[in-house]
Coordinates of C-alpha atoms in Angstrom, one line a residue:
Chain A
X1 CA -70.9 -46.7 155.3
X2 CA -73.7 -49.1 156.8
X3 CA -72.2 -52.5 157.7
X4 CA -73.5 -55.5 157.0
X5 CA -72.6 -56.8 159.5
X6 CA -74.7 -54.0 162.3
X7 CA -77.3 -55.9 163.5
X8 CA -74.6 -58.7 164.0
X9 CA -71.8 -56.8 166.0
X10 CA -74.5 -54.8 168.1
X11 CA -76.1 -58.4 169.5
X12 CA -72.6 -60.2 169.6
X13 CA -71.8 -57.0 172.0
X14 CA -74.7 -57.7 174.0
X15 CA -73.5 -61.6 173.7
X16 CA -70.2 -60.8 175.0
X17 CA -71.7 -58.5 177.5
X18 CA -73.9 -61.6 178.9
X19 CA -70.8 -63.6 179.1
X20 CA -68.6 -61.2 181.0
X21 CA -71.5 -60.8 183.6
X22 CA -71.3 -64.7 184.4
X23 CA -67.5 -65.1 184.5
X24 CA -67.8 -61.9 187.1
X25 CA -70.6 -63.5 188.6
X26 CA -68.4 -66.6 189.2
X27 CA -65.4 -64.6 190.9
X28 CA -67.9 -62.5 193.0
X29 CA -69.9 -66.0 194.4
X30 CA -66.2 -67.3 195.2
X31 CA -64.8 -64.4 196.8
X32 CA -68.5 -63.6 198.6
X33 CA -68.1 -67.5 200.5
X34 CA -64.5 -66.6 201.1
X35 CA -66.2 -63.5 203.2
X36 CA -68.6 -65.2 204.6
X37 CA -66.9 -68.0 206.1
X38 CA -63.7 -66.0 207.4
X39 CA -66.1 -63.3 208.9
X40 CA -65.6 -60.4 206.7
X41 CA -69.4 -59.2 206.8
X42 CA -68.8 -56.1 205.1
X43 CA -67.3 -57.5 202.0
X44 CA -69.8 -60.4 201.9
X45 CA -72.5 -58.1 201.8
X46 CA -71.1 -55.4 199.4
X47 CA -70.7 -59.0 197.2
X48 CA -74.4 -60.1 198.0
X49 CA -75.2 -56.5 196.3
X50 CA -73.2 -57.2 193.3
X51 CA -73.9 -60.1 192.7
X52 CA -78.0 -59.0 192.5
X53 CA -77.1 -56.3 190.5
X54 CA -75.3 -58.7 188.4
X55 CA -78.4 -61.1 188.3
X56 CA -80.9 -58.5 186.8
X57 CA -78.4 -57.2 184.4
X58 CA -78.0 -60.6 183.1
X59 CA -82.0 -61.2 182.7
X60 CA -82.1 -58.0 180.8
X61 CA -79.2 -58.8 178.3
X62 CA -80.6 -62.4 177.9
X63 CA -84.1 -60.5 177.2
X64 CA -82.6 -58.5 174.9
X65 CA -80.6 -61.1 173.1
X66 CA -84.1 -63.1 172.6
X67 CA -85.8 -60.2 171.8
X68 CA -83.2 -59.4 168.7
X69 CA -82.8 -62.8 167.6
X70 CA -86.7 -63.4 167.1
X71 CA -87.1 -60.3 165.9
X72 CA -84.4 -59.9 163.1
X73 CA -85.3 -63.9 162.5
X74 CA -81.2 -64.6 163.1
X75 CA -79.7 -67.9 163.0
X76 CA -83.7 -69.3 162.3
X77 CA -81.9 -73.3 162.8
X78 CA -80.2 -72.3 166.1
X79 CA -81.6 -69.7 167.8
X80 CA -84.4 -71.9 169.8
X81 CA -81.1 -74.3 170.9
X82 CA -79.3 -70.8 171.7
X83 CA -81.6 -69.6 173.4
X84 CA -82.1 -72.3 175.7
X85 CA -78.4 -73.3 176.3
X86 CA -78.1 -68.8 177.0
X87 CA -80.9 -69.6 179.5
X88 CA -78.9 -72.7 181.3
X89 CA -75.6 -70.1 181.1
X90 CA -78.5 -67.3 183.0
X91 CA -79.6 -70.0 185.6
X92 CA -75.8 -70.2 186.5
X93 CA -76.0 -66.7 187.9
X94 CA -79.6 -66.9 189.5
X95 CA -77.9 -69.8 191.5
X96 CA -75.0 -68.3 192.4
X97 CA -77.1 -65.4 194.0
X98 CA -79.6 -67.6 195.6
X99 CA -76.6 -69.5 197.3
X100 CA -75.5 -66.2 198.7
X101 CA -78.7 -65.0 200.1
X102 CA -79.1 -68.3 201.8
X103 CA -76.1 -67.8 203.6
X104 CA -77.0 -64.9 204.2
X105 CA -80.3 -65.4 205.7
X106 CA -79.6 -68.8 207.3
X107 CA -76.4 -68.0 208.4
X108 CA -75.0 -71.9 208.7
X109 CA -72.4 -72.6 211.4
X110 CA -69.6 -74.2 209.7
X111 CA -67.0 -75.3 211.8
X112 CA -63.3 -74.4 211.4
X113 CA -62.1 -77.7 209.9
X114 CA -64.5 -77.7 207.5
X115 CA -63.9 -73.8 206.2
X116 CA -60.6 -75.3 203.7
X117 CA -63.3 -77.8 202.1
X118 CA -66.2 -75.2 201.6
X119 CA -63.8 -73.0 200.3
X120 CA -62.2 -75.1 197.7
X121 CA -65.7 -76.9 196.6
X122 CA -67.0 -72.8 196.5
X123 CA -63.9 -72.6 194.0
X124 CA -64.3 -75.6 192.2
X125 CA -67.9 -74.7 191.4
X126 CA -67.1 -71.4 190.1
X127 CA -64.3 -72.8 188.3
X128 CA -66.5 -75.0 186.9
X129 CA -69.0 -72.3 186.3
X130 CA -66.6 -70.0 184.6
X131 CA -65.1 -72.9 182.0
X132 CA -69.0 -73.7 181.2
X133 CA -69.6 -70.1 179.9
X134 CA -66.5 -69.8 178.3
X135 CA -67.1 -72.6 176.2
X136 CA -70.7 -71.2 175.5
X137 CA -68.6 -68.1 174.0
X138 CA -66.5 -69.8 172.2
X139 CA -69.5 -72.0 170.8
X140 CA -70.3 -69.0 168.5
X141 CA -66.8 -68.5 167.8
X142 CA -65.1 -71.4 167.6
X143 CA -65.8 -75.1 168.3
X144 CA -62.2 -76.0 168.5
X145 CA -61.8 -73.8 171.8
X146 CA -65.3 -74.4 173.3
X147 CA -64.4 -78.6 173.1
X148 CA -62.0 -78.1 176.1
X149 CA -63.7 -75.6 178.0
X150 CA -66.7 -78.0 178.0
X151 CA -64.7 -81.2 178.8
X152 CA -62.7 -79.1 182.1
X153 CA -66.7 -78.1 183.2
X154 CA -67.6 -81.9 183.5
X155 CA -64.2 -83.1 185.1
X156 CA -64.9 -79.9 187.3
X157 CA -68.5 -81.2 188.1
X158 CA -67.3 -84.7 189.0
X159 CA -64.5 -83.2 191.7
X160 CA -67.1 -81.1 193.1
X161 CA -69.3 -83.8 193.8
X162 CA -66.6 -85.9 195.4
X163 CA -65.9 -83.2 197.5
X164 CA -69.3 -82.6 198.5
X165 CA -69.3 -85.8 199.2
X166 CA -66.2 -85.9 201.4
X167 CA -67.7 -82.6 203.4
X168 CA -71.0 -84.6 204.1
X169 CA -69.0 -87.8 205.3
X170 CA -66.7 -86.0 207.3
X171 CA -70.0 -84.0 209.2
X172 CA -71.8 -86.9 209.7
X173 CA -69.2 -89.3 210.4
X174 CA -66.3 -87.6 212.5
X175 CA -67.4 -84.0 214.0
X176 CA -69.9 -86.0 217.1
X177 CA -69.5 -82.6 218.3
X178 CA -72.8 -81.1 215.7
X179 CA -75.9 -82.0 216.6
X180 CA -77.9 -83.5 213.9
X181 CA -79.5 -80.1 213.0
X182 CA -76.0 -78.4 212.3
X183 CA -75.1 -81.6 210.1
X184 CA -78.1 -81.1 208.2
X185 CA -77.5 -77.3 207.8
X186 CA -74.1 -78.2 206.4
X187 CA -75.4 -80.8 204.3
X188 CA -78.2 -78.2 203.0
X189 CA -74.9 -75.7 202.1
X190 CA -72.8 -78.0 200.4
X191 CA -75.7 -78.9 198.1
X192 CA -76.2 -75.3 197.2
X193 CA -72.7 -74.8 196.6
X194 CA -72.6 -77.8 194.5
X195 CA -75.5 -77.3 192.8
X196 CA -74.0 -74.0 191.0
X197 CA -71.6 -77.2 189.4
X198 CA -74.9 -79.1 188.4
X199 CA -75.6 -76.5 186.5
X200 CA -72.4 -75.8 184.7
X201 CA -72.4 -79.0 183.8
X202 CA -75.7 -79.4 182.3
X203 CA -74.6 -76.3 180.3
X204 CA -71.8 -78.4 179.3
X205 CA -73.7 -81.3 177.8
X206 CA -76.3 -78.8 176.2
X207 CA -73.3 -77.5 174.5
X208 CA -71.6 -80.6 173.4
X209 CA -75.4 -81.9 171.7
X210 CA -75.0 -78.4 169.9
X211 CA -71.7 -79.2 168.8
X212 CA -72.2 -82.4 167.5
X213 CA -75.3 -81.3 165.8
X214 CA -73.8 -78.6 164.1
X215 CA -70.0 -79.6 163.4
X216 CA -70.7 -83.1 163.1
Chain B
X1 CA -104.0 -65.4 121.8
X2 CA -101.9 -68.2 120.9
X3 CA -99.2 -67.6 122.9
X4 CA -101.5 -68.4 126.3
X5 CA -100.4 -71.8 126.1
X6 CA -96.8 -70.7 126.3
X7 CA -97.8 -67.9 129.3
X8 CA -99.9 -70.8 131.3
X9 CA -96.3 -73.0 131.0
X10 CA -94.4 -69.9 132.1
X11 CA -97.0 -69.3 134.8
X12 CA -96.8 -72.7 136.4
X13 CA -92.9 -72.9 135.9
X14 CA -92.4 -69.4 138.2
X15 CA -94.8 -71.1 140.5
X16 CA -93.0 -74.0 141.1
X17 CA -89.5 -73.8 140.1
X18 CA -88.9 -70.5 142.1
X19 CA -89.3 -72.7 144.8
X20 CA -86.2 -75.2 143.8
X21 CA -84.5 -71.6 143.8
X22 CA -85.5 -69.4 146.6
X23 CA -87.8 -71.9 148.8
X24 CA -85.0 -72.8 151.2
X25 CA -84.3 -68.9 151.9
X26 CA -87.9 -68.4 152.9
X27 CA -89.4 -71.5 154.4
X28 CA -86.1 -70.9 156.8
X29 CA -87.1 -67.3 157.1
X30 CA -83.5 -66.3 156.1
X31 CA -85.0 -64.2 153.8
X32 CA -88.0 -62.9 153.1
X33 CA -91.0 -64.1 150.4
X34 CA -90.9 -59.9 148.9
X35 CA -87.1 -60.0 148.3
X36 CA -86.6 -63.5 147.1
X37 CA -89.9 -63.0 144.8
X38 CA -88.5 -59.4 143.4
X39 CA -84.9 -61.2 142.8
X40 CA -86.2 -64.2 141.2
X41 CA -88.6 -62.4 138.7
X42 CA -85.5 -60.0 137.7
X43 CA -82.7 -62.3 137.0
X44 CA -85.2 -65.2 135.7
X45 CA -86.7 -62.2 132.9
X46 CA -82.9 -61.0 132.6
X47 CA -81.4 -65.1 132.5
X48 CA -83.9 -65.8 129.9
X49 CA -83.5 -62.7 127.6
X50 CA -79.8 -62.9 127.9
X51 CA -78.9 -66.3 127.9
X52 CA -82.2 -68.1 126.5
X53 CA -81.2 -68.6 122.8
X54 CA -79.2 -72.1 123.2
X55 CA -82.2 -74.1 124.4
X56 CA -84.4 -72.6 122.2
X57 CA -82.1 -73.6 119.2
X58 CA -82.1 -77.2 120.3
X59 CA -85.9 -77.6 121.1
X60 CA -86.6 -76.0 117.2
X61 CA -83.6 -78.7 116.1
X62 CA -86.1 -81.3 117.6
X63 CA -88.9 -80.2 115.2
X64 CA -89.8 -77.1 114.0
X65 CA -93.4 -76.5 115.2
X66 CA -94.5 -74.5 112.3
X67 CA -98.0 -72.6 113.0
X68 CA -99.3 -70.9 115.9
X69 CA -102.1 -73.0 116.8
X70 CA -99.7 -75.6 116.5
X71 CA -97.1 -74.3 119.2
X72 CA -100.3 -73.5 120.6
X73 CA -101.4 -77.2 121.2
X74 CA -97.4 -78.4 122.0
X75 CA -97.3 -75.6 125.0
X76 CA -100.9 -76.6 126.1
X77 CA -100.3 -80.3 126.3
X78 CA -97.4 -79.9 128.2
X79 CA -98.9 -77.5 130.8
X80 CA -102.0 -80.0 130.7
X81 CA -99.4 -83.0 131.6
X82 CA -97.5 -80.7 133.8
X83 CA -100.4 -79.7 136.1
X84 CA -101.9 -83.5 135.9
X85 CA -99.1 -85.3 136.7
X86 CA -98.6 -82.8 139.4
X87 CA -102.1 -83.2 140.9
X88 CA -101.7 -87.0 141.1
X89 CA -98.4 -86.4 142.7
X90 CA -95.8 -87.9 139.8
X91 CA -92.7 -86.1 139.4
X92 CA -92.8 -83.9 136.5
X93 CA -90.4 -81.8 134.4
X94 CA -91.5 -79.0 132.2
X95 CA -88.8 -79.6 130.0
X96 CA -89.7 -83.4 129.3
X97 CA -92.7 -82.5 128.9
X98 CA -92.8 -79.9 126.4
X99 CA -90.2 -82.2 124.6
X100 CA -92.6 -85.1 124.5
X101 CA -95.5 -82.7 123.3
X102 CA -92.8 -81.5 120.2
X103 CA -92.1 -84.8 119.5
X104 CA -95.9 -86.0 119.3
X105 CA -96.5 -83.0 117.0
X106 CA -93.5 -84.3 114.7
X107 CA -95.4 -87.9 114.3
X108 CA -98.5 -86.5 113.9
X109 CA -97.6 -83.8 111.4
X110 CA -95.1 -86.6 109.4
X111 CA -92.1 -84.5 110.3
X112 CA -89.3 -86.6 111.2
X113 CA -87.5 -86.3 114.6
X114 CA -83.9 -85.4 114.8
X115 CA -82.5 -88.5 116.9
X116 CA -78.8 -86.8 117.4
X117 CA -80.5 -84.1 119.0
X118 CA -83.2 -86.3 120.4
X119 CA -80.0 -88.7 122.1
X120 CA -78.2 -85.5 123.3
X121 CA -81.2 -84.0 124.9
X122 CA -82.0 -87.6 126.7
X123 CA -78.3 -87.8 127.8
X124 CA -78.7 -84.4 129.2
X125 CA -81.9 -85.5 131.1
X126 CA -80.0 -88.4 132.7
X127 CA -77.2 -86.4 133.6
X128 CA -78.6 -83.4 135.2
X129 CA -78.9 -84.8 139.0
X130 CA -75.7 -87.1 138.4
X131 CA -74.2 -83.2 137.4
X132 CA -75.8 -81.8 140.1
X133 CA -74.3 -84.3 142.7
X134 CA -70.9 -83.6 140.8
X135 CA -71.1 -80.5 141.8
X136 CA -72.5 -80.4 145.4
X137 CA -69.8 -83.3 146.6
X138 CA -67.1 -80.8 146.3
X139 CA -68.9 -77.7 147.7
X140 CA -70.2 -79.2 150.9
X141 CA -66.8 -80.6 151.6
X142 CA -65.4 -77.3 151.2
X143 CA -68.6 -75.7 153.4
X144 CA -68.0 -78.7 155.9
X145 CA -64.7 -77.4 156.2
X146 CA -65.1 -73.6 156.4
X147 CA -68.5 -74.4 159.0
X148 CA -65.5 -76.2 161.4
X149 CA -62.8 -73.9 161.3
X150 CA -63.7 -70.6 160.7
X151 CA -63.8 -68.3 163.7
X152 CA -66.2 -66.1 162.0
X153 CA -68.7 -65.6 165.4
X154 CA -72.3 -67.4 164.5
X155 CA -73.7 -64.1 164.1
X156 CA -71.9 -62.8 161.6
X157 CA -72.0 -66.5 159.9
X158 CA -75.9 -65.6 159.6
X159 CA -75.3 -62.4 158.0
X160 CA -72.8 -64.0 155.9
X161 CA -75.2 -66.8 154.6
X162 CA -78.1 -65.0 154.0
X163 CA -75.9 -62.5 151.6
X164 CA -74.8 -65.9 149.7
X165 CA -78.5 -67.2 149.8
X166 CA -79.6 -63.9 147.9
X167 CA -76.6 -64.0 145.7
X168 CA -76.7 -67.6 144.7
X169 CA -80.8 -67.1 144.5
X170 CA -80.0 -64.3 142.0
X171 CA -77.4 -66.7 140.1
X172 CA -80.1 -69.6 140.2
X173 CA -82.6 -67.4 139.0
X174 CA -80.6 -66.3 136.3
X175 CA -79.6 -69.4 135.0
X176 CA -83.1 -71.1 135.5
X177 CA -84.7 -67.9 133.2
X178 CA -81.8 -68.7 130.6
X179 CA -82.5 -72.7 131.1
X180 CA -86.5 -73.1 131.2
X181 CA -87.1 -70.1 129.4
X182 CA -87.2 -72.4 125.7
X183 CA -89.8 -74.8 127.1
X184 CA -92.2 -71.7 127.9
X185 CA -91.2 -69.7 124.5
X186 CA -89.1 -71.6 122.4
X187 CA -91.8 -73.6 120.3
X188 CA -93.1 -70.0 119.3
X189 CA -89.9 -68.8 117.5
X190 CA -90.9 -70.4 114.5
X191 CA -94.5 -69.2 114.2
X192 CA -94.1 -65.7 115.4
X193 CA -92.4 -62.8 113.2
X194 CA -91.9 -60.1 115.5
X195 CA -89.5 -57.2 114.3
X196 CA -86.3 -56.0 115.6
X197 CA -86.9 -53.4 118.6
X198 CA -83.8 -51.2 118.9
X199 CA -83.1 -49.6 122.7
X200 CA -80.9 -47.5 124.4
X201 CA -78.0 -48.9 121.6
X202 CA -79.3 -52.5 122.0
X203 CA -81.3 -54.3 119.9
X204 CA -83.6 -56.7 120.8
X205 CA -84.9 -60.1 118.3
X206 CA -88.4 -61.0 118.1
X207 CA -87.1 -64.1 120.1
X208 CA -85.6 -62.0 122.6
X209 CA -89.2 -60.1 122.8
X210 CA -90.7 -63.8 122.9
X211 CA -88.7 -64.4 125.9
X212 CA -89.1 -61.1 127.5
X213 CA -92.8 -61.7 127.4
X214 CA -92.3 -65.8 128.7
X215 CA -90.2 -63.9 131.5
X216 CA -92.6 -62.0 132.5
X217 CA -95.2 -64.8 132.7
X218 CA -92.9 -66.6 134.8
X219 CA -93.0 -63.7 137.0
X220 CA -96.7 -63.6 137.5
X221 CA -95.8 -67.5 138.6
X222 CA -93.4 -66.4 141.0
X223 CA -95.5 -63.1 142.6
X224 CA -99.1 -64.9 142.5
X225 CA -98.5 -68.8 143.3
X226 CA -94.8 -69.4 144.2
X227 CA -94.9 -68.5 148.0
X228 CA -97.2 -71.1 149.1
X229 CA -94.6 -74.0 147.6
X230 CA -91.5 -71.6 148.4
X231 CA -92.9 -72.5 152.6
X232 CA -93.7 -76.1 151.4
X233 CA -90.1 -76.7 149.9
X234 CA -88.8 -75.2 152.8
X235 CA -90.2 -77.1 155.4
X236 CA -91.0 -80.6 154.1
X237 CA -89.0 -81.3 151.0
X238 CA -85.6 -81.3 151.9
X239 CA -84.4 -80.7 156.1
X240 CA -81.4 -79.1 155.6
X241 CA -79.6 -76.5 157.2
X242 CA -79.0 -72.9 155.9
X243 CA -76.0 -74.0 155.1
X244 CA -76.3 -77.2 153.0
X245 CA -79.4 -75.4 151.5
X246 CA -76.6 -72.8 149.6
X247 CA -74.8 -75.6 148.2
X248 CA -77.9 -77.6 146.9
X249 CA -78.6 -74.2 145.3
X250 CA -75.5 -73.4 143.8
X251 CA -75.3 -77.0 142.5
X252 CA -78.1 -76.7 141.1
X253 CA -77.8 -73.1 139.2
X254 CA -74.5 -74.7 138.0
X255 CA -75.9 -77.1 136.3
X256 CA -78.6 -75.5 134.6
X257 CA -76.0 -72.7 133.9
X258 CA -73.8 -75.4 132.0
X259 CA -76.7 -76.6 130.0
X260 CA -77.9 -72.8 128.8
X261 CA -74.8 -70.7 128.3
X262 CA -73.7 -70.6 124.6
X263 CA -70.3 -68.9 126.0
X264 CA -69.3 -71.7 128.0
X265 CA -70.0 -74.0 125.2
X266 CA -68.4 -72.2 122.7
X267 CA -65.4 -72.2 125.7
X268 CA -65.4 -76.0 125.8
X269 CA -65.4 -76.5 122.5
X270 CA -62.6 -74.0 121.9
X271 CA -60.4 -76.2 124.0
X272 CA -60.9 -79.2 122.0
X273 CA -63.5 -80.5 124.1
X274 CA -67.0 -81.9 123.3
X275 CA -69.2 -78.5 123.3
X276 CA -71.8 -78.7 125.9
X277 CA -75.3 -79.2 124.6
X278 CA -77.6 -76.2 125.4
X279 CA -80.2 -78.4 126.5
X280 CA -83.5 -77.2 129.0
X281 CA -83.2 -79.8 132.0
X282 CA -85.6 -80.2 135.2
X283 CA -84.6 -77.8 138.0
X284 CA -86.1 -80.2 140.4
X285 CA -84.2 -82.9 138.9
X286 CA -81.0 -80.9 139.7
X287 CA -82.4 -80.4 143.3
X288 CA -82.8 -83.7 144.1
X289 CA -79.4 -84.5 142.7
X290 CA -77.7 -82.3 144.9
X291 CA -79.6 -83.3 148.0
X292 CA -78.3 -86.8 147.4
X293 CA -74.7 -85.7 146.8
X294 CA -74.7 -84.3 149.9
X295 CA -76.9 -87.4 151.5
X296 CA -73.7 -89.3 149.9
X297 CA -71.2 -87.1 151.8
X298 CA -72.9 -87.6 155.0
X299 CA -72.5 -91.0 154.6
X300 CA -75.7 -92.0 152.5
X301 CA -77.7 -92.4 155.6
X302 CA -81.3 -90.5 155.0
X303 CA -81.2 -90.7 151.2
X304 CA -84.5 -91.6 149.5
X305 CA -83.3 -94.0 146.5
X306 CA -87.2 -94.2 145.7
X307 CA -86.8 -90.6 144.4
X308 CA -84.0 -92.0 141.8
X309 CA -86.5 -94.3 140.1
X310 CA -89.3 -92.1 140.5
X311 CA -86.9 -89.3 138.7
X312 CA -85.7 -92.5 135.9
X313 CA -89.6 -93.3 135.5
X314 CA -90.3 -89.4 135.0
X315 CA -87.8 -89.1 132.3
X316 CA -90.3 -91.8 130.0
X317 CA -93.6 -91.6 131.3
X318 CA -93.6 -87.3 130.8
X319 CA -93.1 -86.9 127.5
X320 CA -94.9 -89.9 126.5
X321 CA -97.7 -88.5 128.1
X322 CA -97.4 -84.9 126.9
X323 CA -96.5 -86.5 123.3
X324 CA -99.9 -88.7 123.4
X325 CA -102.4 -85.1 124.5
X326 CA -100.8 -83.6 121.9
X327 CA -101.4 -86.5 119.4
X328 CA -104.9 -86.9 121.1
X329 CA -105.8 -82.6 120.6
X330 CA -104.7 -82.7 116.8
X331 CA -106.5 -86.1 115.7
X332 CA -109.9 -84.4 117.1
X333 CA -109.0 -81.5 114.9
X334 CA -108.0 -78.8 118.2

């Protein structure tokens, strides 16, 4: 017997697909930094690969999410709003990848008492990361779970950027060892590890304005 | 020959008031101009063979228009004021109209006007949107609800609505055939002796054949002319989601279901209750009282309250001027 509800469950599978990519996304760009700054070169680069296989396979899914939504006219109130909060979620992963290739090409020198700091703000923003998706999944399931996902991302956001913070400070102001090119290159890294939070977080206030708009 | 007043009526009514039905659906493009069009025409020709009687009955109980050309000139007047008032942009009810055009036959012919039937059917008028607000209250509270704490994912939601949006369509199309279908027809029940048609074990009355032929006129309405306003209605009349959209609709065919079906009157009246009277109202008039009672849910922010005493100022200014053509065609001896 046909379903009504095909069309639906074949693009919520896609949906779900997109979603599953990110939250991986966000363990690989953790784990990938981890590598990176204890000197594991082989498992940083096997992440690097993922993590671009990762990247395409979320443009494709997001394609193909657009692609049926237009085309089968579904949710005709929400989809442009959808679309562009999916395309927020998407820049999360394109981020995370670009951070790792700039390691991976600059190769910054950070230096041992700053490794615990990276490593934790590297968590924080995936952490971050990772609650902003989930409450973009459970936006089209339920509001009631997707509130706190999306209030954790901001409070997330807000301890990354103290720490960020707290990394610069400490380069600038206590290791008179750097020279002032190092301290920039560190400066220049814990921006693009922060800036994976900046986007989380605008994902979270997309999603809130979505809420409130259709819940409220 | 006659009877084109009655099909121009019925023309402009499927024009227009498929779009209080099914204009939502499409302008949204929740469903498509084909579908809604093929739905409407069916359950509007089935609502009005079915269910069309009661109205009819109370329209003739107004004043029994007795020749052809006569029902001729009551259905032409009130397409004329219909389609003028609607040029100039006044709001406009078929049914007040066609009212106002029987009750300007009954002064110019000497025929008295029934004023118990004449009260009833103005205390119908006046409580059509009040109804329709009634009705809407409840259901967006209960669709507030749902919308907040269903887990249902979005997606499915969609495929959800759009089922509802054709299945309250169909019921609003029903109801508005078996409601509007005596303003198109019902003035030529007197005049016109058709006999009995018996098929497949059913028979069918020459009003039932009147109102099979109205139907189909209202059809043409809806397949020629109707998807034009169904985009306008969809777009600029009323903003509202998917969502409230069903509920406006249901509302709506509620209310012109309670005003048309002689089984829920008979119901009412069974239970010791005043019967319902079986009166034609304006399905835009029911719109627009369910789009407040929503507006009054959210708070009353938004709401229009110039559409109130346009609506108030529609309920006299129609039929006077339907009643006055109608007076005007007969003195010059139409």
């Amino acid at each position: 017997m046909i379903s009504p509800f095909r069309k639906a469950n074949a693009i919520i599978d896609t949906m779900d697909g997109f979603f599953d990519i990110i939250e991986r996304s966000g363990y690989l760009f953790n784990n990938s930094i981890k590598d990176f700054l204890s000197g594991n070169e082989e498992h940083f680069q096997t992440g690097l690969a993922e993590i671009r296989i990762a990247e395409k396979k979320a443009d494709a899914l997001l394609k193909e999410i657009e692609h049926s939504l237009y085309k089968y006219s579904l949710m005709p109130e929400l989809r442009s709003d959808v679309m562009r909060m999916m395309q927020r979620v998407d820049d999360i992963v394109d981020t995370m990848k670009e951070v790792l290739v700039q390691f991976d090409v600059e190769r910054p020198n950070i230096p041992d008492v700053l490794i615990a700091p990276f490593i934790q703000l590297s968590e924080i923003s995936s952490e971050c990361a990772s609650r902003a998706s989930a409450g973009a999944k459970y936006f089209f399931r339920n509001s009631a779970d997707a509130r706190p996902c999306i209030q954790h991302a901001i409070e997330l956001e807000s301890k990354a950027d103290d720490l960020a913070e707290k990394i610069k400070r400490r380069a600038f102001h206590e290791l008179h060892e750097l020279s002032l090119p190092e301290k920039f290159h560190i400066r220049y890294f814990t921006l693009h590890v922060e800036s994976v939070s900046d986007i989380a977080k605008s994902v979270a206030y997309t999603l809130n304005l979505m809420l409130v708009k259709r819940f409220e | 020959m006659y009877l084109i007043g009655g099909l121009f009526l019925g023309w402009s009514l499927g024009a227009n008031d498929a779009a209080n039905v099914f204009g939502t659906a499409v302008g949204s493009r929740m469903v498509r101009f084909r579908t809604a069009a093929i739905m409407c025409s069916l359950f509007m020709i089935f609502g009005a063979v079915v269910q069309g009687s009661g109205g009819a009955e109370t329209l003739n109980s107004l004043g029994s228009v007795g020749s052809l050309r006569d029902a001729f000139i009551v259905t032409i007047s009130a397409a004329i004021t219909v389609f003028g008032m609607s040029y100039f942009g006044l709001p406009v009810s078929t049914s007040q109209a066609v009212v106002g055009a029987i009750i300007g036959w009954n002064l110019f012919a000497g025929m008295p006007t029934d004023a118990i039937v004449l009260k009833k059917i103005l205390l119908t008028w006046i409580l059509c949107p009040f109804l329709a607000a009634m009705f809407a209250i409840p259901l967006f509270a209960l669709m507030k609800i749902y919308v907040k704490y269903t887990s249902i994912h979005l997606l499915k939601q969609d495929a959800i609505l759009r089922w509802g949006l054709l299945a309250i369509g169909a019921f609003g199309s029903f109801s508005l055939g078996a409601n509007n279908i005596a303003n198109v027809m019902g003035v030529f029940i007197p005049s016109v002796a058709l006999q009995d048609i018996g098929f497949a074990g059913l028979t069918f009355s020459g009003a039932k054949q009147l109102f099979f032929i109205g139907a189909l006129a209202i059809a043409a309405g809806v397949f020629t002319f109707s998807a034009r306003t169904m985009k306008t209605v969809g777009g600029k009349l009323f903003k509202l989601s998917p969502e409230s959209a069903l509920i406006v609709v249901l509302a709506h065919s509620l209310v012109l279901f309670v005003f048309s079906s002689s089984w829920l009157s008979a119901f009412v009246s069974g239970l010791g209750l005043p019967s319902i009277p079986l009166v034609p109202v304006s399905s835009s008039q029911a719109i627009v009282g369910a789009i407040i009672g929503i507006g009054l849910m959210r708070g009353g922010y938004g709401i229009n309250y110039k559409v109130l005493g346009e609506i108030s100022i529609g309920w006299v200014a129609t039929p006077v001027a339907s009643a006055l053509l109608v007076l005007g065609m007969l003195s010059v001896g139409l």
